[in-house]
């Protein structure tokens, strides 16, 4: 399924940071939503600031408009405030994108586990994210750092426990 | 300058401006002092940015060949420096002119100062009496007196000490001027969609007056009085600092909705395009677009292609 661009994407002012405060708020909200859905569609979990500038999301070649680096950073700051983004370094060159937050992933994983009657079973992280059984699931292919955070969220809720085994990590669901 | 030895028209480089190089002889021993005591260069260059160099060269060569300065009475060497007591010194060249200007300035300064002292004394007395009256709220101070008083202060450059207002006061002259402007500007304003930049007003008014030109300060002060005189005009200052004279009848809403209508109609507009549509100056049309943007009706597209305004779909569309 190809990605569906929102109407703003073809609206040139979308790529200019608006000086009017109210207008800017709406603009940024639209950018956050677009960035997250794009990352979700392409299963992107990590972004590099330099690369991202040339990415079609921020560089719309058809209308010859691109979002400035300054504006991209402002959008990312909004995402960070909403809990959808985390900087990997102080210089803000790389970040983690959480188009779904750890809690949300945890919920999905647990649903699958209980639906298949696999409570009280132990899984390795690899099995969970990359095993044949989970191939049709949304969390299939989830990157390890995200998987761990999701399981930790479940752990906080008392629904799982992360275990360290000989050759890696595993999880038991309750 | 020291006597000229040669004059060269430098046409060498097509990229740089045309230059005329003036070579000088060494100065003779009995030469009078000039602007510089000495220089390590024996030539100076005249650079012509746009044009004029051909004519200048021709005339300079002509003058130099005729050497007219050697035959005029002004060329007699005069003992310099200490002649200022007698008042008028005759002197040669730039130095002489400079000296005359300096003397004239000093004289004018002396006169102004003494006049000022007298005026200041009057002022202090007047201000004291009126301040007292106002304080006591006794005596009949007419509005006219108060206005006149404030206006004298304004013309002296002193802010109003009694009520600390910063506008609304002016000289009798400014009052009259404001009335006059009200009459002069009505028709031009109508023609220009109800708004004119203050610079446009300045040009228009001074062109009409011919003699006795208005100073910018007088114009601004007069315009500030429109409201108190109940004129149908207003002085308005935009966020950017641009000042305009506006017809009272042209409300802000009208301007904004006209901007929005035009932009929506054409899809998008630059300030230049909008100016052409309405027959306004680019400056004023930009101010209208900015105002509409400020009110949230328009948004902007700022790219290498220029600044363009669109209807604010962020607001209107889900």
PDB file of N, CA, C and O in Angstrom, chain B residues 188-189 191-201 236 238 240 242-247 255 258-259 270-272 274-276 278-292 309:
ATOM      1  N   UNK B 188      -6.841  62.790  -2.543  1.00  0.00           N
ATOM      2  CA  UNK B 188      -5.792  61.815  -2.842  1.00  0.00           C
ATOM      3  C   UNK B 188      -5.979  60.491  -2.116  1.00  0.00           C
ATOM      4  O   UNK B 188      -5.710  59.427  -2.653  1.00  0.00           O
ATOM      5  N   UNK B 189      -6.457  60.558  -0.861  1.00  0.00           N
ATOM      6  CA  UNK B 189      -6.651  59.330  -0.106  1.00  0.00           C
ATOM      7  C   UNK B 189      -7.729  58.456  -0.730  1.00  0.00           C
ATOM      8  O   UNK B 189      -7.567  57.251  -0.863  1.00  0.00           O
ATOM      9  N   UNK B 191      -8.570  58.362  -3.784  1.00  0.00           N
ATOM     10  CA  UNK B 191      -8.004  57.786  -5.012  1.00  0.00           C
ATOM     11  C   UNK B 191      -7.129  56.582  -4.740  1.00  0.00           C
ATOM     12  O   UNK B 191      -7.021  55.681  -5.552  1.00  0.00           O
ATOM     13  N   UNK B 192      -6.484  56.586  -3.566  1.00  0.00           N
ATOM     14  CA  UNK B 192      -5.515  55.528  -3.286  1.00  0.00           C
ATOM     15  C   UNK B 192      -6.046  54.499  -2.303  1.00  0.00           C
ATOM     16  O   UNK B 192      -5.290  53.925  -1.523  1.00  0.00           O
ATOM     17  N   UNK B 193      -7.342  54.286  -2.353  1.00  0.00           N
ATOM     18  CA  UNK B 193      -7.896  53.223  -1.509  1.00  0.00           C
ATOM     19  C   UNK B 193      -7.866  53.524  -0.032  1.00  0.00           C
ATOM     20  O   UNK B 193      -7.877  52.631   0.805  1.00  0.00           O
ATOM     21  N   UNK B 194      -7.817  54.824   0.330  1.00  0.00           N
ATOM     22  CA  UNK B 194      -7.991  55.188   1.732  1.00  0.00           C
ATOM     23  C   UNK B 194      -6.742  55.201   2.569  1.00  0.00           C
ATOM     24  O   UNK B 194      -6.785  55.450   3.767  1.00  0.00           O
ATOM     25  N   UNK B 195      -5.584  54.938   1.956  1.00  0.00           N
ATOM     26  CA  UNK B 195      -4.362  54.888   2.758  1.00  0.00           C
ATOM     27  C   UNK B 195      -3.173  55.392   1.957  1.00  0.00           C
ATOM     28  O   UNK B 195      -3.035  55.072   0.800  1.00  0.00           O
ATOM     29  N   UNK B 196      -2.329  56.196   2.614  1.00  0.00           N
ATOM     30  CA  UNK B 196      -1.099  56.651   1.967  1.00  0.00           C
ATOM     31  C   UNK B 196       0.039  56.567   2.963  1.00  0.00           C
ATOM     32  O   UNK B 196      -0.128  56.921   4.127  1.00  0.00           O
ATOM     33  N   UNK B 197       1.193  56.135   2.482  1.00  0.00           N
ATOM     34  CA  UNK B 197       2.357  56.125   3.362  1.00  0.00           C
ATOM     35  C   UNK B 197       2.706  57.572   3.691  1.00  0.00           C
ATOM     36  O   UNK B 197       2.502  58.468   2.874  1.00  0.00           O
ATOM     37  N   UNK B 198       3.255  57.788   4.889  1.00  0.00           N
ATOM     38  CA  UNK B 198       3.574  59.152   5.299  1.00  0.00           C
ATOM     39  C   UNK B 198       4.573  59.796   4.347  1.00  0.00           C
ATOM     40  O   UNK B 198       4.535  60.998   4.114  1.00  0.00           O
ATOM     41  N   UNK B 199       5.448  58.992   3.794  1.00  0.00           N
ATOM     42  CA  UNK B 199       6.415  59.536   2.833  1.00  0.00           C
ATOM     43  C   UNK B 199       5.704  60.063   1.597  1.00  0.00           C
ATOM     44  O   UNK B 199       6.084  61.085   1.040  1.00  0.00           O
ATOM     45  N   UNK B 200       4.649  59.344   1.161  1.00  0.00           N
ATOM     46  CA  UNK B 200       3.875  59.806   0.005  1.00  0.00           C
ATOM     47  C   UNK B 200       3.202  61.136   0.328  1.00  0.00           C
ATOM     48  O   UNK B 200       3.180  62.045  -0.496  1.00  0.00           O
ATOM     49  N   UNK B 201       2.659  61.228   1.547  1.00  0.00           N
ATOM     50  CA  UNK B 201       1.984  62.455   1.975  1.00  0.00           C
ATOM     51  C   UNK B 201       2.965  63.618   1.968  1.00  0.00           C
ATOM     52  O   UNK B 201       2.674  64.709   1.468  1.00  0.00           O
ATOM     53  N   UNK B 236      -1.435  56.286  11.460  1.00  0.00           N
ATOM     54  CA  UNK B 236      -1.374  54.918  11.970  1.00  0.00           C
ATOM     55  C   UNK B 236       0.031  54.364  11.802  1.00  0.00           C
ATOM     56  O   UNK B 236       0.660  54.542  10.770  1.00  0.00           O
ATOM     57  N   UNK B 238       2.272  50.946  11.806  1.00  0.00           N
ATOM     58  CA  UNK B 238       2.250  49.486  11.767  1.00  0.00           C
ATOM     59  C   UNK B 238       3.357  48.896  12.626  1.00  0.00           C
ATOM     60  O   UNK B 238       4.287  49.587  13.023  1.00  0.00           O
ATOM     61  N   UNK B 240       5.717  47.117  11.783  1.00  0.00           N
ATOM     62  CA  UNK B 240       7.022  47.241  11.133  1.00  0.00           C
ATOM     63  C   UNK B 240       7.618  48.629  11.300  1.00  0.00           C
ATOM     64  O   UNK B 240       8.766  48.866  10.977  1.00  0.00           O
ATOM     65  N   UNK B 242       6.277  51.282   9.793  1.00  0.00           N
ATOM     66  CA  UNK B 242       5.790  52.085   8.666  1.00  0.00           C
ATOM     67  C   UNK B 242       4.622  52.954   9.123  1.00  0.00           C
ATOM     68  O   UNK B 242       3.717  52.483   9.808  1.00  0.00           O
ATOM     69  N   UNK B 243       4.653  54.239   8.755  1.00  0.00           N
ATOM     70  CA  UNK B 243       3.582  55.158   9.168  1.00  0.00           C
ATOM     71  C   UNK B 243       2.709  55.505   7.965  1.00  0.00           C
ATOM     72  O   UNK B 243       3.219  55.786   6.880  1.00  0.00           O
ATOM     73  N   UNK B 244       1.408  55.478   8.163  1.00  0.00           N
ATOM     74  CA  UNK B 244       0.496  55.826   7.082  1.00  0.00           C
ATOM     75  C   UNK B 244      -0.546  56.806   7.583  1.00  0.00           C
ATOM     76  O   UNK B 244      -0.811  56.905   8.782  1.00  0.00           O
ATOM     77  N   UNK B 245      -1.129  57.534   6.625  1.00  0.00           N
ATOM     78  CA  UNK B 245      -2.307  58.334   6.934  1.00  0.00           C
ATOM     79  C   UNK B 245      -3.483  57.586   6.334  1.00  0.00           C
ATOM     80  O   UNK B 245      -3.431  57.162   5.179  1.00  0.00           O
ATOM     81  N   UNK B 246      -4.496  57.415   7.121  1.00  0.00           N
ATOM     82  CA  UNK B 246      -5.591  56.543   6.735  1.00  0.00           C
ATOM     83  C   UNK B 246      -6.908  57.283   6.904  1.00  0.00           C
ATOM     84  O   UNK B 246      -7.074  58.045   7.852  1.00  0.00           O
ATOM     85  N   UNK B 247      -7.837  57.024   5.979  1.00  0.00           N
ATOM     86  CA  UNK B 247      -9.172  57.591   6.129  1.00  0.00           C
ATOM     87  C   UNK B 247      -9.897  56.848   7.228  1.00  0.00           C
ATOM     88  O   UNK B 247      -9.884  55.626   7.262  1.00  0.00           O
ATOM     89  N   UNK B 255     -10.242  46.315   5.067  1.00  0.00           N
ATOM     90  CA  UNK B 255      -8.959  46.056   4.428  1.00  0.00           C
ATOM     91  C   UNK B 255      -8.626  44.585   4.451  1.00  0.00           C
ATOM     92  O   UNK B 255      -8.152  44.020   3.473  1.00  0.00           O
ATOM     93  N   UNK B 258     -10.892  42.568   2.179  1.00  0.00           N
ATOM     94  CA  UNK B 258     -10.553  42.782   0.763  1.00  0.00           C
ATOM     95  C   UNK B 258      -9.290  41.998   0.423  1.00  0.00           C
ATOM     96  O   UNK B 258      -9.196  41.378  -0.647  1.00  0.00           O
ATOM     97  N   UNK B 259      -8.336  41.967   1.361  1.00  0.00           N
ATOM     98  CA  UNK B 259      -7.109  41.200   1.128  1.00  0.00           C
ATOM     99  C   UNK B 259      -7.453  39.723   0.972  1.00  0.00           C
ATOM    100  O   UNK B 259      -7.006  39.056   0.033  1.00  0.00           O
ATOM    101  N   UNK B 270       1.471  37.815  -4.330  1.00  0.00           N
ATOM    102  CA  UNK B 270       2.619  38.486  -3.709  1.00  0.00           C
ATOM    103  C   UNK B 270       2.206  39.937  -3.459  1.00  0.00           C
ATOM    104  O   UNK B 270       1.167  40.376  -3.974  1.00  0.00           O
ATOM    105  N   UNK B 271       3.029  40.656  -2.707  1.00  0.00           N
ATOM    106  CA  UNK B 271       2.723  42.063  -2.427  1.00  0.00           C
ATOM    107  C   UNK B 271       2.670  42.861  -3.726  1.00  0.00           C
ATOM    108  O   UNK B 271       1.826  43.743  -3.898  1.00  0.00           O
ATOM    109  N   UNK B 272       3.576  42.533  -4.658  1.00  0.00           N
ATOM    110  CA  UNK B 272       3.618  43.263  -5.927  1.00  0.00           C
ATOM    111  C   UNK B 272       2.336  43.031  -6.733  1.00  0.00           C
ATOM    112  O   UNK B 272       1.759  43.968  -7.289  1.00  0.00           O
ATOM    113  N   UNK B 274      -0.598  42.118  -5.622  1.00  0.00           N
ATOM    114  CA  UNK B 274      -1.710  42.738  -4.920  1.00  0.00           C
ATOM    115  C   UNK B 274      -1.710  44.247  -5.176  1.00  0.00           C
ATOM    116  O   UNK B 274      -2.766  44.861  -5.380  1.00  0.00           O
ATOM    117  N   UNK B 275      -0.524  44.828  -5.174  1.00  0.00           N
ATOM    118  CA  UNK B 275      -0.409  46.269  -5.414  1.00  0.00           C
ATOM    119  C   UNK B 275      -0.968  46.622  -6.784  1.00  0.00           C
ATOM    120  O   UNK B 275      -1.699  47.600  -6.940  1.00  0.00           O
ATOM    121  N   UNK B 276      -0.626  45.798  -7.777  1.00  0.00           N
ATOM    122  CA  UNK B 276      -1.105  46.049  -9.142  1.00  0.00           C
ATOM    123  C   UNK B 276      -2.617  45.948  -9.200  1.00  0.00           C
ATOM    124  O   UNK B 276      -3.279  46.775  -9.831  1.00  0.00           O
ATOM    125  N   UNK B 278      -4.857  46.493  -6.872  1.00  0.00           N
ATOM    126  CA  UNK B 278      -5.583  47.563  -6.207  1.00  0.00           C
ATOM    127  C   UNK B 278      -5.116  48.952  -6.585  1.00  0.00           C
ATOM    128  O   UNK B 278      -5.710  49.930  -6.182  1.00  0.00           O
ATOM    129  N   UNK B 279      -4.029  49.046  -7.328  1.00  0.00           N
ATOM    130  CA  UNK B 279      -3.502  50.368  -7.639  1.00  0.00           C
ATOM    131  C   UNK B 279      -2.880  51.033  -6.436  1.00  0.00           C
ATOM    132  O   UNK B 279      -2.884  52.248  -6.297  1.00  0.00           O
ATOM    133  N   UNK B 280      -2.321  50.225  -5.527  1.00  0.00           N
ATOM    134  CA  UNK B 280      -1.667  50.771  -4.342  1.00  0.00           C
ATOM    135  C   UNK B 280      -0.169  50.661  -4.502  1.00  0.00           C
ATOM    136  O   UNK B 280       0.315  49.954  -5.364  1.00  0.00           O
ATOM    137  N   UNK B 281       0.564  51.322  -3.596  1.00  0.00           N
ATOM    138  CA  UNK B 281       2.006  51.121  -3.596  1.00  0.00           C
ATOM    139  C   UNK B 281       2.292  49.738  -3.009  1.00  0.00           C
ATOM    140  O   UNK B 281       1.493  49.199  -2.254  1.00  0.00           O
ATOM    141  N   UNK B 282       3.439  49.184  -3.385  1.00  0.00           N
ATOM    142  CA  UNK B 282       3.811  47.852  -2.909  1.00  0.00           C
ATOM    143  C   UNK B 282       3.926  47.850  -1.392  1.00  0.00           C
ATOM    144  O   UNK B 282       3.515  46.919  -0.708  1.00  0.00           O
ATOM    145  N   UNK B 283       4.444  48.930  -0.850  1.00  0.00           N
ATOM    146  CA  UNK B 283       4.623  49.039   0.598  1.00  0.00           C
ATOM    147  C   UNK B 283       3.297  48.866   1.319  1.00  0.00           C
ATOM    148  O   UNK B 283       3.173  48.081   2.253  1.00  0.00           O
ATOM    149  N   UNK B 284       2.278  49.617   0.859  1.00  0.00           N
ATOM    150  CA  UNK B 284       0.989  49.560   1.535  1.00  0.00           C
ATOM    151  C   UNK B 284       0.285  48.237   1.315  1.00  0.00           C
ATOM    152  O   UNK B 284      -0.379  47.723   2.210  1.00  0.00           O
ATOM    153  N   UNK B 285       0.398  47.697   0.102  1.00  0.00           N
ATOM    154  CA  UNK B 285      -0.281  46.429  -0.135  1.00  0.00           C
ATOM    155  C   UNK B 285       0.350  45.351   0.735  1.00  0.00           C
ATOM    156  O   UNK B 285      -0.342  44.482   1.261  1.00  0.00           O
ATOM    157  N   UNK B 286       1.667  45.423   0.948  1.00  0.00           N
ATOM    158  CA  UNK B 286       2.312  44.439   1.816  1.00  0.00           C
ATOM    159  C   UNK B 286       1.798  44.556   3.241  1.00  0.00           C
ATOM    160  O   UNK B 286       1.545  43.553   3.914  1.00  0.00           O
ATOM    161  N   UNK B 287       1.637  45.808   3.704  1.00  0.00           N
ATOM    162  CA  UNK B 287       1.137  46.008   5.072  1.00  0.00           C
ATOM    163  C   UNK B 287      -0.241  45.383   5.237  1.00  0.00           C
ATOM    164  O   UNK B 287      -0.555  44.795   6.278  1.00  0.00           O
ATOM    165  N   UNK B 288      -1.091  45.510   4.205  1.00  0.00           N
ATOM    166  CA  UNK B 288      -2.423  44.915   4.301  1.00  0.00           C
ATOM    167  C   UNK B 288      -2.351  43.404   4.380  1.00  0.00           C
ATOM    168  O   UNK B 288      -3.073  42.773   5.161  1.00  0.00           O
ATOM    169  N   UNK B 289      -1.485  42.820   3.563  1.00  0.00           N
ATOM    170  CA  UNK B 289      -1.350  41.366   3.579  1.00  0.00           C
ATOM    171  C   UNK B 289      -0.827  40.906   4.935  1.00  0.00           C
ATOM    172  O   UNK B 289      -1.302  39.912   5.495  1.00  0.00           O
ATOM    173  N   UNK B 290       0.130  41.643   5.464  1.00  0.00           N
ATOM    174  CA  UNK B 290       0.691  41.271   6.770  1.00  0.00           C
ATOM    175  C   UNK B 290      -0.365  41.363   7.852  1.00  0.00           C
ATOM    176  O   UNK B 290      -0.417  40.545   8.772  1.00  0.00           O
ATOM    177  N   UNK B 291      -1.212  42.386   7.747  1.00  0.00           N
ATOM    178  CA  UNK B 291      -2.278  42.564   8.727  1.00  0.00           C
ATOM    179  C   UNK B 291      -3.235  41.378   8.673  1.00  0.00           C
ATOM    180  O   UNK B 291      -3.610  40.822   9.702  1.00  0.00           O
ATOM    181  N   UNK B 292      -3.616  40.996   7.451  1.00  0.00           N
ATOM    182  CA  UNK B 292      -4.528  39.856   7.298  1.00  0.00           C
ATOM    183  C   UNK B 292      -3.877  38.593   7.846  1.00  0.00           C
ATOM    184  O   UNK B 292      -4.540  37.731   8.428  1.00  0.00           O
ATOM    185  N   UNK B 309       1.384  35.064  -0.411  1.00  0.00           N
ATOM    186  CA  UNK B 309       0.368  34.836   0.612  1.00  0.00           C
ATOM    187  C   UNK B 309      -0.762  33.973   0.083  1.00  0.00           C
ATOM    188  O   UNK B 309      -1.210  34.139  -1.051  1.00  0.00           O
TER     189      UNK B 309
END
